[in-house]
Tab-separated table of C-alpha atoms in Angstrom:
chain	number	residue	atom	x	y	z
A	29	MET	CA	29.579	207.491	115.114
A	30	ALA	CA	29.939	209.038	118.627
A	31	ASP	CA	26.710	207.419	119.696
A	32	GLU	CA	27.960	203.975	118.588
A	33	ILE	CA	31.336	204.667	120.656
A	34	ARG	CA	29.247	205.596	123.685
A	35	ILE	CA	26.863	202.725	123.318
A	36	GLU	CA	29.847	200.081	122.986
A	37	VAL	CA	31.545	201.455	126.154
A	38	CYS	CA	28.442	201.343	128.220
A	39	THR	CA	27.814	197.834	126.944
A	40	ARG	CA	31.327	196.890	127.950
A	41	ILE	CA	31.262	198.503	131.401
A	42	GLU	CA	27.742	196.799	131.930
A	43	GLY	CA	29.127	193.591	131.224
A	44	LYS	CA	31.990	193.903	133.587
A	45	LEU	CA	29.757	195.090	136.296
A	46	GLN	CA	27.676	192.004	135.763
A	47	ALA	CA	30.562	189.761	135.556
A	48	LEU	CA	32.179	191.097	138.765
A	49	SER	CA	32.179	188.687	141.548
A	50	SER	CA	29.537	189.331	144.483
A	51	THR	CA	31.646	187.433	146.836
A	52	PHE	CA	34.358	190.129	147.759
A	53	SER	CA	32.776	190.283	151.389
A	54	GLU	CA	33.235	186.516	151.747
A	55	HIS	CA	37.007	186.580	151.218
A	56	THR	CA	38.588	185.397	154.410
A	57	ILE	CA	41.894	183.930	152.736
A	58	PHE	CA	44.075	186.300	150.949
A	59	ARG	CA	47.443	186.622	149.053
A	60	VAL	CA	50.383	188.318	150.909
A	61	PRO	CA	50.547	192.132	149.665
A	62	ARG	CA	53.343	192.567	147.265
A	63	GLN	CA	54.975	195.238	149.345
A	64	LEU	CA	55.305	192.883	152.269
A	65	TYR	CA	56.067	189.672	149.917
A	66	GLU	CA	59.042	191.527	148.348
A	67	VAL	CA	60.800	192.251	151.590
A	68	ASN	CA	61.283	188.536	152.360
A	69	GLU	CA	59.684	186.057	150.082
A	70	LYS	CA	60.759	183.107	151.729
A	71	ALA	CA	58.988	183.962	154.932
A	72	TYR	CA	55.857	183.200	153.373
A	73	GLU	CA	56.455	180.177	151.138
A	74	PRO	CA	55.764	176.658	152.551
A	75	GLU	CA	58.756	174.547	152.858
A	76	ILE	CA	57.184	171.036	152.718
A	77	ILE	CA	53.402	170.872	152.412
A	78	SER	CA	50.730	172.927	150.680
A	79	ILE	CA	47.426	173.620	152.330
A	80	GLY	CA	44.719	175.095	150.103
A	81	PRO	CA	44.955	176.222	146.441
A	82	TYR	CA	47.604	178.962	146.487
A	83	HIS	CA	50.600	176.777	146.525
A	84	ARG	CA	49.177	173.657	145.230
A	85	GLY	CA	51.157	171.706	142.718
A	86	LYS	CA	54.562	173.478	143.307
A	87	ASN	CA	57.343	170.890	142.621
A	88	HIS	CA	59.198	170.896	145.953
A	89	LEU	CA	55.685	170.139	147.651
A	90	LYS	CA	54.550	167.346	145.537
A	91	MET	CA	56.123	164.524	147.772
A	92	MET	CA	53.639	165.516	150.518
A	93	GLU	CA	50.568	164.943	148.149
A	94	VAL	CA	51.507	161.157	148.465
A	95	HIS	CA	51.699	161.305	152.100
A	96	LYS	CA	48.313	163.082	152.363
A	97	VAL	CA	46.748	160.143	150.895
A	98	ARG	CA	48.629	157.867	153.256
A	99	PHE	CA	47.508	159.874	156.226
A	100	LEU	CA	43.988	159.642	155.075
A	101	GLY	CA	44.302	155.808	154.834
A	102	MET	CA	45.713	155.867	158.487
A	103	LEU	CA	42.752	158.015	159.611
A	104	LEU	CA	40.399	155.453	158.018
A	105	ASP	CA	42.108	152.492	159.761
A	106	ARG	CA	41.960	154.438	162.983
A	107	THR	CA	38.231	154.941	162.752
A	108	ASN	CA	36.611	151.698	162.196
A	109	GLY	CA	33.655	152.025	159.852
A	110	HIS	CA	34.482	155.482	158.421
A	111	THR	CA	35.138	155.643	154.670
A	112	ALA	CA	36.434	158.277	152.294
A	113	GLU	CA	32.847	158.688	151.150
A	114	LEU	CA	31.842	159.849	154.469
A	115	PHE	CA	34.377	162.722	154.333
A	116	VAL	CA	33.736	163.524	150.600
A	117	ALA	CA	29.924	163.758	151.423
A	118	ALA	CA	30.488	165.759	154.515
A	119	LEU	CA	32.371	168.509	152.627
A	120	ARG	CA	30.585	168.366	149.237
A	121	GLY	CA	28.059	170.950	150.211
A	122	MET	CA	30.874	173.296	151.466
A	123	VAL	CA	32.785	173.597	148.256
A	124	GLU	CA	31.093	176.761	146.936
A	125	ASN	CA	31.437	178.749	150.159
A	126	ALA	CA	35.091	177.270	150.635
A	127	CYS	CA	36.096	178.530	147.179
A	128	ASN	CA	34.584	181.962	147.845
A	129	CYS	CA	36.725	182.302	150.854
A	130	TYR	CA	39.883	182.752	148.519
A	131	SER	CA	40.573	186.127	147.274
A	132	GLU	CA	42.345	184.850	144.225
A	133	SER	CA	40.405	182.496	141.862
A	134	SER	CA	41.918	179.319	140.499
A	135	SER	CA	41.458	176.999	137.676
A	136	ILE	CA	40.781	173.927	139.984
A	137	SER	CA	37.775	171.946	138.942
A	138	THR	CA	35.218	171.464	141.464
A	139	GLU	CA	36.187	167.738	141.988
A	140	ASP	CA	39.792	168.598	142.351
A	141	PHE	CA	38.935	171.342	144.834
A	142	LEU	CA	36.693	168.919	146.965
A	143	GLU	CA	39.474	166.292	146.820
A	144	MET	CA	41.951	168.985	148.184
A	145	LEU	CA	39.542	169.916	150.974
A	146	VAL	CA	39.388	166.346	152.088
A	147	LEU	CA	43.041	165.330	151.811
A	148	ASP	CA	44.362	168.558	153.266
A	149	GLY	CA	41.830	168.658	156.166
A	150	CYS	CA	42.234	164.892	157.026
A	151	PHE	CA	45.920	165.250	156.939
A	152	ILE	CA	45.662	167.812	159.896
A	153	VAL	CA	43.213	165.589	161.752
A	154	GLU	CA	45.539	162.508	161.512
A	155	LEU	CA	48.627	164.740	162.253
A	156	ILE	CA	46.989	165.830	165.514
A	157	HIS	CA	46.334	162.058	166.361
A	158	GLN	CA	49.777	161.072	165.619
A	159	ILE	CA	51.452	164.014	167.687
A	160	PHE	CA	49.160	163.522	170.795
A	161	GLY	CA	48.891	159.809	170.372
A	162	GLY	CA	52.594	159.549	170.737
A	163	LYS	CA	53.582	157.747	167.510
A	164	LEU	CA	54.494	159.705	164.261
A	165	ASP	CA	54.637	158.055	161.000
A	166	GLU	CA	58.222	156.803	160.715
A	167	TYR	CA	58.515	157.491	156.760
A	168	VAL	CA	57.259	161.133	156.894
A	169	PHE	CA	59.257	162.022	160.213
A	170	ARG	CA	62.497	160.245	159.405
A	171	LEU	CA	64.173	163.710	159.803
A	172	GLU	CA	63.696	165.279	163.220
A	173	SER	CA	63.196	168.800	161.390
A	174	THR	CA	60.157	167.558	159.592
A	175	LEU	CA	57.470	168.116	162.219
A	176	SER	CA	58.764	171.658	162.826
A	177	ASP	CA	58.673	172.399	159.139
A	178	ILE	CA	55.195	171.153	158.659
A	179	LEU	CA	54.035	173.056	161.814
A	180	HIS	CA	55.769	176.151	160.200
A	181	ASP	CA	53.889	175.697	156.845
A	182	LEU	CA	50.397	175.243	158.616
A	183	ILE	CA	50.325	178.811	159.794
A	184	LEU	CA	51.505	180.693	156.831
A	185	PHE	CA	49.024	183.315	155.732
A	186	GLU	CA	48.606	181.889	152.278
A	187	ASN	CA	48.624	178.221	153.150
A	188	GLN	CA	45.090	177.742	154.970
A	189	LEU	CA	41.918	176.184	154.607
A	190	PRO	CA	38.571	177.840	155.585
A	191	PHE	CA	38.166	176.896	159.271
A	192	PHE	CA	34.592	175.579	158.943
A	193	VAL	CA	36.114	172.877	156.957
A	194	LEU	CA	38.147	171.605	159.608
A	195	TRP	CA	35.408	172.219	162.228
A	196	GLU	CA	33.248	169.816	160.111
A	197	LEU	CA	35.814	167.068	160.132
A	198	PHE	CA	36.519	167.480	163.884
A	199	GLY	CA	32.826	166.750	164.170
A	200	ILE	CA	33.034	163.620	162.394
A	201	MET	CA	35.586	162.184	164.576
A	202	LYS	CA	33.926	160.335	167.467
A	203	GLY	CA	34.970	160.340	171.065
A	204	ASN	CA	37.085	163.505	171.674
A	205	GLY	CA	34.855	166.163	170.644
A	206	ARG	CA	35.621	169.391	168.397
A	207	ASN	CA	37.471	171.476	171.194
A	208	PHE	CA	39.860	168.547	171.710
A	209	TYR	CA	41.261	169.195	168.352
A	210	ILE	CA	41.220	173.009	168.848
A	211	LYS	CA	43.138	172.579	172.164
A	212	CYS	CA	45.760	170.398	170.511
A	213	LEU	CA	46.417	172.733	167.822
A	214	LEU	CA	46.843	175.699	170.043
A	215	GLU	CA	49.184	173.487	172.351
A	216	LEU	CA	51.169	172.656	169.227
A	217	PHE	CA	51.871	176.539	168.576
A	218	SER	CA	52.234	177.737	172.062
A	219	VAL	CA	55.691	176.392	172.307
A	220	ASP	CA	56.771	179.270	169.835
A	221	MET	CA	54.254	181.696	170.839
A	222	PRO	CA	54.459	182.438	174.758
A	223	GLY	CA	51.095	183.322	176.091
A	224	LEU	CA	48.913	181.518	173.532
A	225	ARG	CA	45.805	180.608	175.315
A	226	VAL	CA	44.909	176.861	175.038
A	227	ASP	CA	41.911	176.908	177.393
A	228	VAL	CA	39.312	178.237	175.069
A	229	VAL	CA	35.956	176.598	174.309
A	230	TYR	CA	34.116	177.290	171.015
A	231	ASP	CA	30.756	176.270	169.807
A	232	ASN	CA	28.785	176.350	166.600
A	233	THR	CA	28.314	180.079	166.913
A	234	SER	CA	31.627	181.384	168.246
A	235	ILE	CA	33.648	179.346	165.682
A	236	ARG	CA	32.137	181.299	162.859
A	237	ARG	CA	34.489	184.292	163.707
A	238	VAL	CA	37.491	182.106	163.024
A	239	LYS	CA	38.507	182.288	159.572
A	240	HIS	CA	41.323	179.792	159.243
A	241	LEU	CA	44.001	177.960	161.495
A	242	LEU	CA	46.359	181.162	161.498
A	243	ASP	CA	43.387	183.278	162.565
A	244	LEU	CA	42.557	180.763	165.402
A	245	VAL	CA	46.126	180.983	166.798
A	246	HIS	CA	46.484	184.871	166.278
A	247	GLY	CA	43.096	185.470	167.982
A	248	ASN	CA	44.249	183.613	171.146
A	249	TRP	CA	47.889	184.818	171.289
A	250	LEU	CA	47.290	187.588	173.980
A	251	PRO	CA	49.000	189.568	176.768
A	252	SER	CA	48.212	187.682	180.111
A	253	ARG	CA	45.049	188.464	181.975
A	254	GLU	CA	46.904	190.457	184.711
A	255	VAL	CA	48.541	192.716	182.034
A	256	MET	CA	45.232	193.200	180.120
A	257	GLU	CA	43.536	194.298	183.449
A	258	ASP	CA	46.153	196.664	184.234
A	259	TYR	CA	45.882	198.122	180.750
A	260	SER	CA	42.234	198.333	180.880
A	261	GLN	CA	42.480	200.469	184.180
A	262	ALA	CA	45.294	202.814	182.933
A	263	PRO	CA	44.318	206.378	181.618
A	264	LYS	CA	44.530	206.624	177.765
A	265	ASP	CA	45.393	210.063	176.315
A	266	GLY	CA	46.113	208.496	172.759
A	267	LYS	CA	49.415	209.950	172.485
A	268	TRP	CA	52.895	208.250	172.409
A	269	SER	CA	56.299	208.568	170.670
A	270	PHE	CA	59.192	206.206	169.964
A	271	ILE	CA	61.739	205.392	172.623
A	272	ARG	CA	65.460	205.463	172.619
A	273	SER	CA	67.589	202.391	171.917
A	274	ALA	CA	68.461	199.967	174.784
A	275	THR	CA	72.086	201.233	175.189
A	276	GLU	CA	70.869	204.952	175.224
A	277	LEU	CA	68.286	204.049	177.841
A	278	ARG	CA	70.992	202.260	180.000
A	279	GLU	CA	73.064	205.353	179.821
A	280	ALA	CA	70.245	207.332	181.361
A	281	GLY	CA	70.094	205.050	184.202
A	282	ILE	CA	67.267	202.720	183.073
A	283	ARG	CA	67.754	198.996	183.945
A	284	PHE	CA	66.642	196.036	182.008
A	285	LYS	CA	65.317	192.849	183.491
A	286	LYS	CA	63.799	189.472	182.107
A	287	GLY	CA	60.185	189.773	183.046
A	288	GLU	CA	58.082	186.997	184.843
A	289	GLY	CA	55.225	187.360	182.568
A	290	ASN	CA	53.749	184.252	180.742
A	291	SER	CA	52.981	186.100	177.522
A	292	LEU	CA	55.525	187.716	174.955
A	293	PHE	CA	53.579	190.818	175.179
A	294	ASP	CA	53.793	191.130	178.908
A	295	ILE	CA	56.243	194.334	178.908
A	296	MET	CA	56.321	196.544	182.015
A	297	PHE	CA	58.140	199.547	183.264
A	298	ARG	CA	58.378	200.243	186.970
A	299	ASN	CA	60.743	202.148	189.152
A	300	GLY	CA	63.116	202.774	186.289
A	301	VAL	CA	63.217	199.125	185.307
A	302	LEU	CA	62.028	197.786	181.942
A	303	GLU	CA	60.908	194.268	182.440
A	304	ILE	CA	60.620	192.320	179.011
A	305	PRO	CA	59.636	188.543	178.757
A	306	MET	CA	62.341	186.312	177.303
A	307	ILE	CA	62.279	186.426	173.500
A	308	GLU	CA	63.817	183.260	171.687
A	309	ILE	CA	64.916	184.051	168.185
A	310	THR	CA	65.211	180.956	165.849
A	311	ASP	CA	65.642	180.481	162.194
A	312	SER	CA	61.766	180.398	161.889
A	313	THR	CA	60.958	183.443	164.291
A	314	GLU	CA	61.138	186.125	161.375
A	315	SER	CA	58.578	184.013	159.161
A	316	LEU	CA	56.311	183.549	162.170
A	317	TYR	CA	56.224	187.197	163.040
A	318	ARG	CA	55.610	188.259	159.377
A	319	ASN	CA	52.733	185.762	158.907
A	320	VAL	CA	50.935	186.785	162.025
A	321	ILE	CA	51.544	190.517	161.116
A	322	VAL	CA	50.006	190.083	157.721
A	323	CYS	CA	47.081	188.549	159.561
A	324	GLU	CA	46.947	191.641	161.660
A	325	GLN	CA	47.057	193.868	158.878
A	326	PHE	CA	43.807	192.420	157.464
A	327	GLU	CA	42.078	192.741	160.856
A	328	LYS	CA	41.115	196.399	160.866
A	329	GLU	CA	39.142	196.238	164.324
A	330	ASN	CA	41.002	193.743	166.314
A	331	PRO	CA	44.166	194.509	168.494
A	332	LYS	CA	47.524	194.385	166.780
A	333	TYR	CA	49.646	193.158	169.617
A	334	LEU	CA	52.421	191.676	167.568
A	335	ILE	CA	52.871	194.766	165.251
A	336	GLU	CA	53.054	197.020	168.353
A	337	PHE	CA	55.523	194.630	170.082
A	338	THR	CA	57.839	194.383	167.114
A	339	THR	CA	57.633	198.200	166.782
A	340	PHE	CA	58.532	198.520	170.401
A	341	MET	CA	61.564	196.126	170.108
A	342	ASP	CA	62.618	197.957	166.787
A	343	CYS	CA	62.846	201.074	168.879
A	344	LEU	CA	64.979	199.195	171.414
A	345	ILE	CA	67.252	197.523	168.998
A	346	ASN	CA	69.293	199.719	166.615
A	347	SER	CA	72.456	197.562	166.391
A	348	GLU	CA	74.135	194.488	167.680
A	349	LYS	CA	75.067	196.263	170.793
A	350	ASP	CA	71.471	196.652	171.827
A	351	VAL	CA	70.958	192.902	171.168
A	352	GLU	CA	74.074	192.070	173.368
A	353	LEU	CA	72.715	194.248	176.249
A	354	LEU	CA	69.461	192.509	176.119
A	355	ARG	CA	70.989	189.178	175.836
A	356	HIS	CA	73.224	189.584	178.712
A	357	CYS	CA	70.062	190.646	180.846
A	358	GLY	CA	68.418	187.304	179.795
A	359	ILE	CA	65.678	188.877	177.859
A	360	ILE	CA	67.014	187.752	174.347
A	361	GLU	CA	67.961	183.958	173.710
A	362	ASN	CA	69.891	184.107	170.393
A	363	TRP	CA	69.837	180.977	168.252
A	364	LEU	CA	70.833	182.648	165.158
A	365	GLY	CA	74.640	182.752	166.026
A	366	ASN	CA	75.297	186.401	166.032
A	367	ASP	CA	73.481	189.460	167.637
A	368	GLU	CA	73.720	191.260	164.198
A	369	ALA	CA	71.209	188.838	162.741
A	370	VAL	CA	68.925	189.248	165.611
A	371	ALA	CA	69.168	193.034	165.179
A	372	THR	CA	68.253	192.559	161.387
A	373	VAL	CA	65.094	190.656	162.437
A	374	PHE	CA	63.689	193.303	164.436
A	375	ASN	CA	64.819	196.081	162.040
A	376	ARG	CA	63.125	194.580	158.991
A	377	VAL	CA	60.057	192.811	160.246
A	378	GLY	CA	58.134	196.018	160.126
A	379	ASP	CA	59.244	197.126	156.854
A	380	ASN	CA	56.172	198.315	154.642
A	381	VAL	CA	53.933	197.500	157.755
A	382	SER	CA	51.483	200.209	158.615
A	383	VAL	CA	51.540	201.266	162.115
A	384	ASP	CA	48.721	203.210	163.559
A	385	VAL	CA	49.707	206.637	164.970
A	386	PHE	CA	48.233	205.590	168.138
A	387	CYS	CA	49.661	202.425	169.366
A	388	GLU	CA	47.503	202.084	172.576
A	389	PHE	CA	48.920	198.913	174.379
A	390	TYR	CA	52.562	200.139	174.880
A	391	ALA	CA	51.707	204.022	174.716
A	392	ARG	CA	51.814	204.307	178.632
A	393	ILE	CA	55.071	202.394	178.860
A	394	CYS	CA	56.713	204.478	176.027
A	395	ASN	CA	55.610	207.703	177.690
A	396	ASP	CA	56.673	206.645	181.078
A	397	VAL	CA	60.299	205.524	179.567
A	398	ASN	CA	60.518	208.841	177.735
A	399	GLU	CA	59.685	210.939	180.883
A	400	HIS	CA	62.416	209.125	182.776
A	401	TYR	CA	64.903	209.485	180.092
A	402	ASN	CA	64.195	213.203	179.549
A	403	ALA	CA	64.317	214.033	183.253
A	404	LEU	CA	67.210	216.603	183.662
A	405	TRP	CA	69.468	214.579	185.974
A	406	ASN	CA	69.179	211.353	183.924
A	407	LYS	CA	69.871	213.027	180.778
A	408	ARG	CA	72.956	214.650	182.124
A	409	MET	CA	74.042	211.313	183.332
A	410	ALA	CA	73.299	209.754	179.993
A	411	SER	CA	75.431	212.436	178.261
A	412	LEU	CA	78.341	211.870	180.667
A	413	ARG	CA	78.282	208.041	180.509
A	414	HIS	CA	78.021	208.521	176.502
A	415	ASN	CA	80.905	211.041	176.153
A	416	TYR	CA	83.354	209.681	178.985
A	417	PHE	CA	82.326	206.283	180.128
A	418	ASN	CA	81.418	204.517	176.981
A	419	THR	CA	84.763	202.312	177.032
A	420	PRO	CA	87.011	200.974	179.747
A	421	TRP	CA	89.910	203.098	178.680
A	422	ALA	CA	87.564	206.269	178.593
A	423	PHE	CA	86.829	205.498	182.131
A	424	ILE	CA	90.441	204.927	183.008
A	425	SER	CA	91.309	208.245	181.520
A	426	PHE	CA	88.754	209.871	183.219
A	427	LEU	CA	90.018	208.629	186.679
A	428	ALA	CA	93.643	209.562	185.806
A	429	ALA	CA	92.583	213.105	184.846
A	430	ALA	CA	90.467	213.361	188.035
A	431	PHE	CA	93.426	212.078	190.020
A	432	LEU	CA	95.805	214.631	188.487
A	433	LEU	CA	93.416	217.345	188.970
A	434	LEU	CA	93.249	216.246	192.583
A	435	LEU	CA	96.938	216.410	192.989
A	436	THR	CA	97.095	219.609	191.308
A	437	LEU	CA	94.452	221.071	193.676
A	438	LEU	CA	96.352	219.831	196.737
A	439	GLN	CA	99.751	221.103	195.520
A	440	THR	CA	98.109	224.467	194.853
A	441	THR	CA	96.506	224.439	198.342
A	442	PHE	CA	99.705	223.659	200.038
A	443	THR	CA	101.527	226.301	198.124
A	444	ILE	CA	99.212	229.053	199.075
A	445	PHE	CA	98.693	227.781	202.719
A	446	PRO	CA	101.962	226.095	203.593
A	447	ARG	CA	102.126	224.160	206.718
A	448	HIS	CA	104.228	225.642	209.647
């Protein structure tokens, strides 16, 4: 009996091992981890269009399925001589590799999966033509917000196509070349991602490193070259610690200034002044940050600039008073309506996000700021400002008390040393 149980269990395990997919190493498009998804589900959900299989078929996205077909028809009309068969044939041999890119298997048939690749990919190609050709489809874009909603959906972590599919479609289009479409895509997202480099050129070899559209955008959202050069020359001891809030740093004499850098990540600290580029906070900012951060979480070896940036800002912003200070300095442009909402964005965006013990990029800035804050004179001035000058009435009371003390001192002096 015992041998039968042993044989049965061994058979089961061997069957599972044989059935286990050998494509884990090929996965490049994943689901958002549950612990991140539950913090803000809406940030990861497409609003108007599904790309790829994960959100395909959801009721509120079905209307755009019709328009994907319409956009394919417009693309065929634009390219005389091209037929749907050309695109289908070009992508037919990619179905298996494309399917293996998704970490979660789906029940979509091979035919439906191929159709999805063609329609979703050609929609993106035609969208680029319409935006940069100066004429958007009047039916789809009747509302001004539709374009921003579509762009929002195109860089959601779960809403992606393998980039080699788009690269193949770009190659079919004659005249402009593949890198024309790359540049157009990067320019589209550079509005909301200051510092996104658009002057990049890919070839058939370098493009293999790009997993999907979000990965393309993330890989080119970098600090400016000047800041990168400065960072590369700075000594690195691998140690850093969190800094105080903006209001606490101001009390210690640290001033804030809107930085002149081109990139969101170009933060600098010089001569007691913390320079931070202007940060525009809109309704879509949290979703953008969260999806890029998930992308960084899955990239173990690449820099995590946005995670470090949002961690740095989370240190600076503890309450709406910190937001108010940074807003008055021209650093934060608030489109959410109130400062508390902005504070909430920065305080929540890092929830359940793993931060390396050694955040190298801002380590030197954190250490320099802490050294300035912890200097004896600055610390005493911070305590004085916090305890006695934190409100106008406290300052007035201090002046009144100082004036009375001076009068008392004068009266005592004249009593002891009367004038003759």
